[in-house]
CSV table of C-alpha atoms and ligand atoms in Angstrom, one decimal:
chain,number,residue,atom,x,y,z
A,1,UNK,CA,110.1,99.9,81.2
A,2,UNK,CA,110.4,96.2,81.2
A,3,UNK,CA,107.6,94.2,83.5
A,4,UNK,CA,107.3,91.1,84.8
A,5,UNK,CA,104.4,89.1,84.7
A,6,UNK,CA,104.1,87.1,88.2
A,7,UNK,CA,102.6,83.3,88.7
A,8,UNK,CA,99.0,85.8,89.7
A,9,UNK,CA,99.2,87.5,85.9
A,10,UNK,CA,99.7,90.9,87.9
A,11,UNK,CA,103.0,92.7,86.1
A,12,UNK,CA,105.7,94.0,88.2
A,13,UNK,CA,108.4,96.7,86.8
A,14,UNK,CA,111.5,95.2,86.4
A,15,UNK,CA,113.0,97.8,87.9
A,16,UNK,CA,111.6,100.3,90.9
A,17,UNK,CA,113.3,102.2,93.8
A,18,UNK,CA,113.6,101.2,97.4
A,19,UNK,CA,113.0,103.5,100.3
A,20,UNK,CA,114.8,101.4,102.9
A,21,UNK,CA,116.8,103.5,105.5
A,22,UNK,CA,114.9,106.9,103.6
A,23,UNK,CA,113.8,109.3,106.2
A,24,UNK,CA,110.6,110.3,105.6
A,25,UNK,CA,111.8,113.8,104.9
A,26,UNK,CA,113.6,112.6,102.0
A,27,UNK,CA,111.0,110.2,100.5
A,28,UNK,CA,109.3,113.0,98.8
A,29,UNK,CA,111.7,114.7,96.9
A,30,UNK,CA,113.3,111.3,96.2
A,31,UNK,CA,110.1,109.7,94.7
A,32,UNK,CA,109.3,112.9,93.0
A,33,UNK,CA,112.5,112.8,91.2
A,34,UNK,CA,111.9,109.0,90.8
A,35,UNK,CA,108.5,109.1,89.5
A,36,UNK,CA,109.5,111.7,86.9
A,37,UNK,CA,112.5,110.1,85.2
A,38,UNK,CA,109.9,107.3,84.9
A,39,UNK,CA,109.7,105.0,88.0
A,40,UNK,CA,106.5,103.2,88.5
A,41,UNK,CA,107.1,100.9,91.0
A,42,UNK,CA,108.0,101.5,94.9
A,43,UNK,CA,109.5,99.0,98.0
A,44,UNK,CA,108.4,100.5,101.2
A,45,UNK,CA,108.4,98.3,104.5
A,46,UNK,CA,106.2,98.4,108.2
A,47,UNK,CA,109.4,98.6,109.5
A,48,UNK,CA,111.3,101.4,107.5
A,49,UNK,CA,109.1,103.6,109.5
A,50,UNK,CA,107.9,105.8,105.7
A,51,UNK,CA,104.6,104.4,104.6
A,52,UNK,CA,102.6,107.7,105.1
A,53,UNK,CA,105.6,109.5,103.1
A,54,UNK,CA,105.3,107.1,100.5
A,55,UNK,CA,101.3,107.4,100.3
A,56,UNK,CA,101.8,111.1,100.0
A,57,UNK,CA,105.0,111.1,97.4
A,58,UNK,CA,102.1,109.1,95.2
A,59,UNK,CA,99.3,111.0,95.6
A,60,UNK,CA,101.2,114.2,94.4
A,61,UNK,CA,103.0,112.4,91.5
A,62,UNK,CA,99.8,113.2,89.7
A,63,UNK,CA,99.8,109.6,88.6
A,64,UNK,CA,96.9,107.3,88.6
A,65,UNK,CA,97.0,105.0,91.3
A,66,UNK,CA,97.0,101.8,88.6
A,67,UNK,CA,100.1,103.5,87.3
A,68,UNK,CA,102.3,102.7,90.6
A,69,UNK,CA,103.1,99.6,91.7
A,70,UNK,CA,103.8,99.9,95.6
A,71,UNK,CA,105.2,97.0,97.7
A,72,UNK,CA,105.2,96.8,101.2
A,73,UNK,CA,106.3,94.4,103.9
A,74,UNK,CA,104.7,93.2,107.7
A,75,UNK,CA,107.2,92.4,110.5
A,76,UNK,CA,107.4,89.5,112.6
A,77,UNK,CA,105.9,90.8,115.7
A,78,UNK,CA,102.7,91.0,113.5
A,79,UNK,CA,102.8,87.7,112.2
A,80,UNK,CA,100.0,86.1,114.6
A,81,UNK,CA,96.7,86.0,112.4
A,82,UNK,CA,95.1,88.5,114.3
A,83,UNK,CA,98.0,90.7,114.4
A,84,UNK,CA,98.4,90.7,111.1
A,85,UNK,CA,94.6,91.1,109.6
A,86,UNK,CA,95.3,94.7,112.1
A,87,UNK,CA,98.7,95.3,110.6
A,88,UNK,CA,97.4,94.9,107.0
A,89,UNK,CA,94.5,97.7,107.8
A,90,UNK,CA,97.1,99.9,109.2
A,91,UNK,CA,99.4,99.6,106.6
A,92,UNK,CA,96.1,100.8,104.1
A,93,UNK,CA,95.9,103.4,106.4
A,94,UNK,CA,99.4,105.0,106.7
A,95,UNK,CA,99.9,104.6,103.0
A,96,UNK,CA,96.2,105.8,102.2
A,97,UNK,CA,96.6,103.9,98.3
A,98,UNK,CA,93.2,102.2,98.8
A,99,UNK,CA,95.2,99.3,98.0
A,100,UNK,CA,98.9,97.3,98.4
A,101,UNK,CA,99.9,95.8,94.6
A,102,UNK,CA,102.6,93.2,96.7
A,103,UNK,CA,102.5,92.8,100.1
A,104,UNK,CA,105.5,90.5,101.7
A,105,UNK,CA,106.7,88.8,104.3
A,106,UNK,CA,109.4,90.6,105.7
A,107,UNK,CA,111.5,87.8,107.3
A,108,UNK,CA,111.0,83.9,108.0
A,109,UNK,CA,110.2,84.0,111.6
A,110,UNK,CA,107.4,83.8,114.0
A,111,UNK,CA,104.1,82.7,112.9
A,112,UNK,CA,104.1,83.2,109.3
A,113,UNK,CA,101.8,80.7,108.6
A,114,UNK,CA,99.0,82.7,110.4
A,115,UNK,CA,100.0,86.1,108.7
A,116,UNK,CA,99.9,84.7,105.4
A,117,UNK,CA,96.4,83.3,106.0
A,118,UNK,CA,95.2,87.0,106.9
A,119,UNK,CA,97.6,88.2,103.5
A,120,UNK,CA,95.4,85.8,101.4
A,121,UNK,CA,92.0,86.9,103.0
A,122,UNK,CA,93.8,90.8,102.3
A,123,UNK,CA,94.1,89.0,98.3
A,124,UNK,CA,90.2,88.4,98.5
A,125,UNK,CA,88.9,91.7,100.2
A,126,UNK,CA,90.7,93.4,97.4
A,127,UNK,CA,93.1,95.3,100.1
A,128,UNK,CA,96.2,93.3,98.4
A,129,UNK,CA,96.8,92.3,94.7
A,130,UNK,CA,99.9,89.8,95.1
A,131,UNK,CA,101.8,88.0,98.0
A,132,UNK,CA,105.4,87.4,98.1
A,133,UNK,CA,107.9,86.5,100.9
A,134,UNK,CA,111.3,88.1,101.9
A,135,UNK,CA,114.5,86.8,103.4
A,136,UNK,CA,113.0,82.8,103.6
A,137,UNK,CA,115.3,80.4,103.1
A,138,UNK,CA,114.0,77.1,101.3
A,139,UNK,CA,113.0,74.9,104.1
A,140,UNK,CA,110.7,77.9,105.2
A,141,UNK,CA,109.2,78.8,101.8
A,142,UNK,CA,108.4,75.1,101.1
A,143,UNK,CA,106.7,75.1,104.9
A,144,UNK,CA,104.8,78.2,104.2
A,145,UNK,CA,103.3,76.9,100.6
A,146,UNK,CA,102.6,73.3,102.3
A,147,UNK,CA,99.9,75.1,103.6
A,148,UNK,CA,98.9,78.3,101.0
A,149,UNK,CA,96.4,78.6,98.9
A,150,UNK,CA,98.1,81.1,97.3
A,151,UNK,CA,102.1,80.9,96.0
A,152,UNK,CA,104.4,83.9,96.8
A,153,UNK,CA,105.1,85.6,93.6
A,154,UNK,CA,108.1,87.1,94.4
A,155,UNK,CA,111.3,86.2,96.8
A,156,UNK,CA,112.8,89.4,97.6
A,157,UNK,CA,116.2,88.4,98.6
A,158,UNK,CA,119.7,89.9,99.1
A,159,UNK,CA,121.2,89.6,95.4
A,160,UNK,CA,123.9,91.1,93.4
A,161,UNK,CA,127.1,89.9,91.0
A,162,UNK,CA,129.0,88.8,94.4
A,163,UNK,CA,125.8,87.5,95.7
A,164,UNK,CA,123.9,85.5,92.7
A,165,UNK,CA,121.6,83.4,94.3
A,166,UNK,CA,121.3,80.7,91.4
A,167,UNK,CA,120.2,78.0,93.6
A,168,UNK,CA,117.4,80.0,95.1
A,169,UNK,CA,116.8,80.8,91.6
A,170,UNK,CA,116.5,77.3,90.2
A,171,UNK,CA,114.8,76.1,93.3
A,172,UNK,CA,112.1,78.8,93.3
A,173,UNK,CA,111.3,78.2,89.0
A,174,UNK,CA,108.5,75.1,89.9
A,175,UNK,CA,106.6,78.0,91.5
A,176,UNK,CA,106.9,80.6,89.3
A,177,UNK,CA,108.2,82.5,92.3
A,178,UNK,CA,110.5,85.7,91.2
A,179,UNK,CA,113.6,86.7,92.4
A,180,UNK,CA,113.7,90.6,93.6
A,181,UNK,CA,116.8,92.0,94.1
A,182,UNK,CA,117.8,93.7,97.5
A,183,UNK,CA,121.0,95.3,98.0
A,184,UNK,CA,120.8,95.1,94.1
A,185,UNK,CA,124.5,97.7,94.2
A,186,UNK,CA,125.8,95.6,97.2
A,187,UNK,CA,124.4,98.6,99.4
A,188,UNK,CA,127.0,100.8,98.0
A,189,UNK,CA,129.8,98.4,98.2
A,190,UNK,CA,132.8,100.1,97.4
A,191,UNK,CA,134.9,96.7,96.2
A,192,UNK,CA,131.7,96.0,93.9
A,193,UNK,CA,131.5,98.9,92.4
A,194,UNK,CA,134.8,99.6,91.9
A,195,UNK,CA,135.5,96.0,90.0
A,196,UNK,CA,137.6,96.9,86.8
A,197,UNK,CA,135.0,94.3,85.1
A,198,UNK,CA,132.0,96.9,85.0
A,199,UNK,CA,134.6,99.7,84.1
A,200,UNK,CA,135.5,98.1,81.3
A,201,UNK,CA,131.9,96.8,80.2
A,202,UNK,CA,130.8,100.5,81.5
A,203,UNK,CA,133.6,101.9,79.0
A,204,UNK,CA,132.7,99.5,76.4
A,205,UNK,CA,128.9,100.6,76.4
A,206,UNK,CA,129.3,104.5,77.2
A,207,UNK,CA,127.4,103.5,80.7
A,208,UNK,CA,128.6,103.6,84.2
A,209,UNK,CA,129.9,100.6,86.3
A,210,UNK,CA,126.6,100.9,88.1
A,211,UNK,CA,124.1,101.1,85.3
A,212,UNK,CA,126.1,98.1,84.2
A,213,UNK,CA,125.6,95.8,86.9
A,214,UNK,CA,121.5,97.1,86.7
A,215,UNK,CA,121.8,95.9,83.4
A,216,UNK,CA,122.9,92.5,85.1
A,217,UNK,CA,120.4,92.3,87.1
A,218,UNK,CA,117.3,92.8,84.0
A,219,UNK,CA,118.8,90.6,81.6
A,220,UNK,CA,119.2,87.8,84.5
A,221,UNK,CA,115.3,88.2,85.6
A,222,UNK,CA,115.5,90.2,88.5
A,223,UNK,CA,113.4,92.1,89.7
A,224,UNK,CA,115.5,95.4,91.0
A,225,UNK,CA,115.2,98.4,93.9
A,226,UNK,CA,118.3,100.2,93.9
A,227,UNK,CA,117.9,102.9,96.7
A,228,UNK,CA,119.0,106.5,96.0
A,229,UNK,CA,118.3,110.3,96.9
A,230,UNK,CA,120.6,111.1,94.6
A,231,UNK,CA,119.0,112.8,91.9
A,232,UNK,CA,121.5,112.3,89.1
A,233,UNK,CA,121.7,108.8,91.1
A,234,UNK,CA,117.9,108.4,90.6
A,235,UNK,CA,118.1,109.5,86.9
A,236,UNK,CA,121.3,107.9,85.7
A,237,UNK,CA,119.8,104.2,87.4
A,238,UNK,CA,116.8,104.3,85.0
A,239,UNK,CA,119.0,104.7,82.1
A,240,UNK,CA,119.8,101.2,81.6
A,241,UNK,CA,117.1,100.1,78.2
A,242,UNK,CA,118.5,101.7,76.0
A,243,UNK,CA,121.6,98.8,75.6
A,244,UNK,CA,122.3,95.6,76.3
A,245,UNK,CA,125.4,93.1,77.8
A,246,UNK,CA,126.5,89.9,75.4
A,247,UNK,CA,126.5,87.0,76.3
A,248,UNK,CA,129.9,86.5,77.0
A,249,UNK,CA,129.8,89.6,79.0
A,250,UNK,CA,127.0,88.2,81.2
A,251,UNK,CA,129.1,85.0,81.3
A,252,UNK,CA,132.1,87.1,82.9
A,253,UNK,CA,129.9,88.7,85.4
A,254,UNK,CA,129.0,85.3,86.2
A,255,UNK,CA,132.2,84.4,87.3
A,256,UNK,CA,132.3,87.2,90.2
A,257,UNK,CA,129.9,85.0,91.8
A,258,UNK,CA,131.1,84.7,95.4
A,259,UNK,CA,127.8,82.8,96.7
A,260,UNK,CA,128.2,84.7,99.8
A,261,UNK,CA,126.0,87.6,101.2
A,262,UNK,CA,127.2,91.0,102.7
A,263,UNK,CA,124.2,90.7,105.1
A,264,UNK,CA,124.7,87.6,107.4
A,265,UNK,CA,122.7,86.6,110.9
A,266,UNK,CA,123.0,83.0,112.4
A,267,UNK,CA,119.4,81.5,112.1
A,268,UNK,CA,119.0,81.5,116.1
A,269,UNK,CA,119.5,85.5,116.5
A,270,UNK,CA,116.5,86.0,113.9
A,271,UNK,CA,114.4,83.3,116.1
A,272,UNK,CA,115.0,85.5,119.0
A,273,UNK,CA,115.4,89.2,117.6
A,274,UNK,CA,112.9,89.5,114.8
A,275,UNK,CA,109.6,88.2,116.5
A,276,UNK,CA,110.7,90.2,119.7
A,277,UNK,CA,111.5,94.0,118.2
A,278,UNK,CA,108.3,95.3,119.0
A,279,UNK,CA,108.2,99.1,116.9
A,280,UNK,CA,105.6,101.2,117.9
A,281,UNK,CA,104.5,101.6,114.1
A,282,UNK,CA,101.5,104.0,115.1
A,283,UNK,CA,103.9,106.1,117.2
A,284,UNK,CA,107.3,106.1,115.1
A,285,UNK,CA,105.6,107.0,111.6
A,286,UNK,CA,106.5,109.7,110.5
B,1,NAP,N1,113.7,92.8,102.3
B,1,NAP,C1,114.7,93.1,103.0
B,1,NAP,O1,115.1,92.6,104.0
B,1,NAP,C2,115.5,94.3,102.4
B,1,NAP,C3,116.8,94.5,103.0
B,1,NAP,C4,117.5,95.6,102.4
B,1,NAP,C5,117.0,96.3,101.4
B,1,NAP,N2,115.8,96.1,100.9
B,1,NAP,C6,115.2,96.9,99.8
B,1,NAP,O2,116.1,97.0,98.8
B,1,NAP,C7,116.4,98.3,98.5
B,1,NAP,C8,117.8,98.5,98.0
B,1,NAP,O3,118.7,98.1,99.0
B,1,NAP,P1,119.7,99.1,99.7
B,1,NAP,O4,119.1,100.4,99.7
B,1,NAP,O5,120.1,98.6,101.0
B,1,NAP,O6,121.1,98.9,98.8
B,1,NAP,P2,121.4,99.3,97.3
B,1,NAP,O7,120.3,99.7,96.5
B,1,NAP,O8,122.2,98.1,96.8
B,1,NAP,O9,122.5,100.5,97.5
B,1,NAP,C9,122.0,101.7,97.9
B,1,NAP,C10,123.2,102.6,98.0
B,1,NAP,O10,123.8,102.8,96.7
B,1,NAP,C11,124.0,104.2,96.4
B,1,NAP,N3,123.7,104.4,95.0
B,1,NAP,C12,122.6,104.3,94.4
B,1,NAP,N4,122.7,104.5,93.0
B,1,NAP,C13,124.0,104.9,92.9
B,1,NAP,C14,124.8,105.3,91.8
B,1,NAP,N5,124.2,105.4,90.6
B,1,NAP,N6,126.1,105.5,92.0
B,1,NAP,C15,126.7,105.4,93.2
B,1,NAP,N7,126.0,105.0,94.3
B,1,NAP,C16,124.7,104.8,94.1
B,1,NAP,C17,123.0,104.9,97.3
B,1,NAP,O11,123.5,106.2,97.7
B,1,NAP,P3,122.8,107.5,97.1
B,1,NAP,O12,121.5,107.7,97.9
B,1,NAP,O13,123.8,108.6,97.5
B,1,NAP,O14,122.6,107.4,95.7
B,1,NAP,C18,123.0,104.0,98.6
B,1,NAP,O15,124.0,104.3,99.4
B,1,NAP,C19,116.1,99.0,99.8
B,1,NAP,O16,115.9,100.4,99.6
B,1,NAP,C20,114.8,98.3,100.2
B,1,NAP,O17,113.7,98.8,99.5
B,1,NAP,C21,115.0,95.0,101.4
């Protein structure tokens, strides 16, 4: 497994699994398989409504807890500094891994200022090992660092060959700030995976089209969490160290580059919907 060393010296895998849109039901035979063909390293969200499946998937992996790396994110409703010194406890709780190894901003709205104070004094009880953002756009991440004492260590952003976020990239090097890589497959996009350029690299190297654009995304820097409860899904994603794209083949996936997300909301709806959508965290975990 490749890792990442982050701007806090805490290493990251390079590559983990998401549990995004996983009902809970599924989480544990999908992190069982996970943890198995070798995954060490877990994105799990307040708001994908899991954490206590997560928490139990790792406790009966067997695996030490310093083996996992387990991310996790707080939601805008919770971003007062009160709220969120209550949401960090909770999300201990539900997950029950004594501690969180990245805890994130989930999006760029509300008071983040005031959660991320409450994430840093989470850094110094020893309830959170690194802080990162999601989803902030670069006005917002250079408000929020105006004021930290701690740097995020990790952007998790939508990225993928349409979808290559260099500017993010180049603008978030001064802060040693990586890039992690959601909707690392283009959520399953059929036109992206389906582009005759990863056949024929996929051909080329006896690997899929979707181990290939994995590939992509390690020998780029990212940080990837492909989501799957696909076993032979789950098994045939870690198989991607065992070869290696040219240079010139990284410089044709390069030129997919659309600069244009699948995922797109005008900056007013998340002003109004994300602080507002109020889940019931307590009552909808399952
Ligand atoms: N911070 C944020 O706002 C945010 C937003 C979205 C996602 N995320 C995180 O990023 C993770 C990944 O994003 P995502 O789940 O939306 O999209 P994704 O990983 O790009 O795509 C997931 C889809 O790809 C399919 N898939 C996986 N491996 C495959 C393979 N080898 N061959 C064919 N299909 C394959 C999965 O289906 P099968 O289950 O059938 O394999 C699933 O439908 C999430 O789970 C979550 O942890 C974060």
């Amino acid at each position: 497994m490749n890792m990442i060393t982050l701007n806090n010296e805490a290493q990251i895998p390079q590559l983990g699994i998401g549990v995004y849109q996983v009902r809970s039901a599924d989480c544990g035979p999908a992190l069982a398989c996970a943890f198995d063909v070798g995954y060490r390293s877990v994105d799990t969200a307040n708001a994908y409504l899991n954490e206590r499946a997560v928490g139990a998937a790792i406790r009966d992996s067997g695996l030490s807890r310093e083996d996992i790396f387990v991310t996790s994110k707080l939601w805008p409703p919770d971003f007062r500094y009160d709220k969120a010194v209550v949401a960090i406890d909770r999300t201990l709780a539900r997950l029950g891994t004594g501690y969180v190894d990245l805890l994130l901003l989930h999006q760029q709205y509300g008071d983040y200022r005031g959660a991320w104070k409450a994430m840093e004094e989470a850094v110094a009880d020893g309830k959170v090992r690194t802080l990162g953002v999601s989803n902030f756009n670069q006005r917002r991440f250079t408000d929020l660092v105006s004021g930290a004492k701690i740097l995020p260590a990790v952007a998790q952003v939508e990225c993928h060959p349409y979808f290559q976020q260099r500017e993010l990239k180049e603008f978030l090097a001064p802060f040693a700030t990586v890039l992690e890589a959601w909707y690392p497959l283009g959520h399953a996009d059929r036109g992206l995976l389906a582009e005759p350029l990863f056949a024929r690299l996929g051909e080329k190297h006896g690997k899929s089209p979707v181990q290939v654009i994995l590939r992509w995304h390690l020998q780029s820097g990212n940080i990837a969490i492909p989501r799957s409860t696909n076993p032979e899904h789950i098994r045939s994603n870690f198989d991607i160290f065992d070869f290696a794209l040219t240079s010139e083949e990284m410089a044709s996936i390069a030129e997919l580059d659309r600069n244009r997300p699948f995922f797109r909301m005008p900056d007013w709806v998340g002003r109004i919907i994300f602080p507002a959508a109020r889940i019931n965290f307590d009552k909808r975990q399952r």
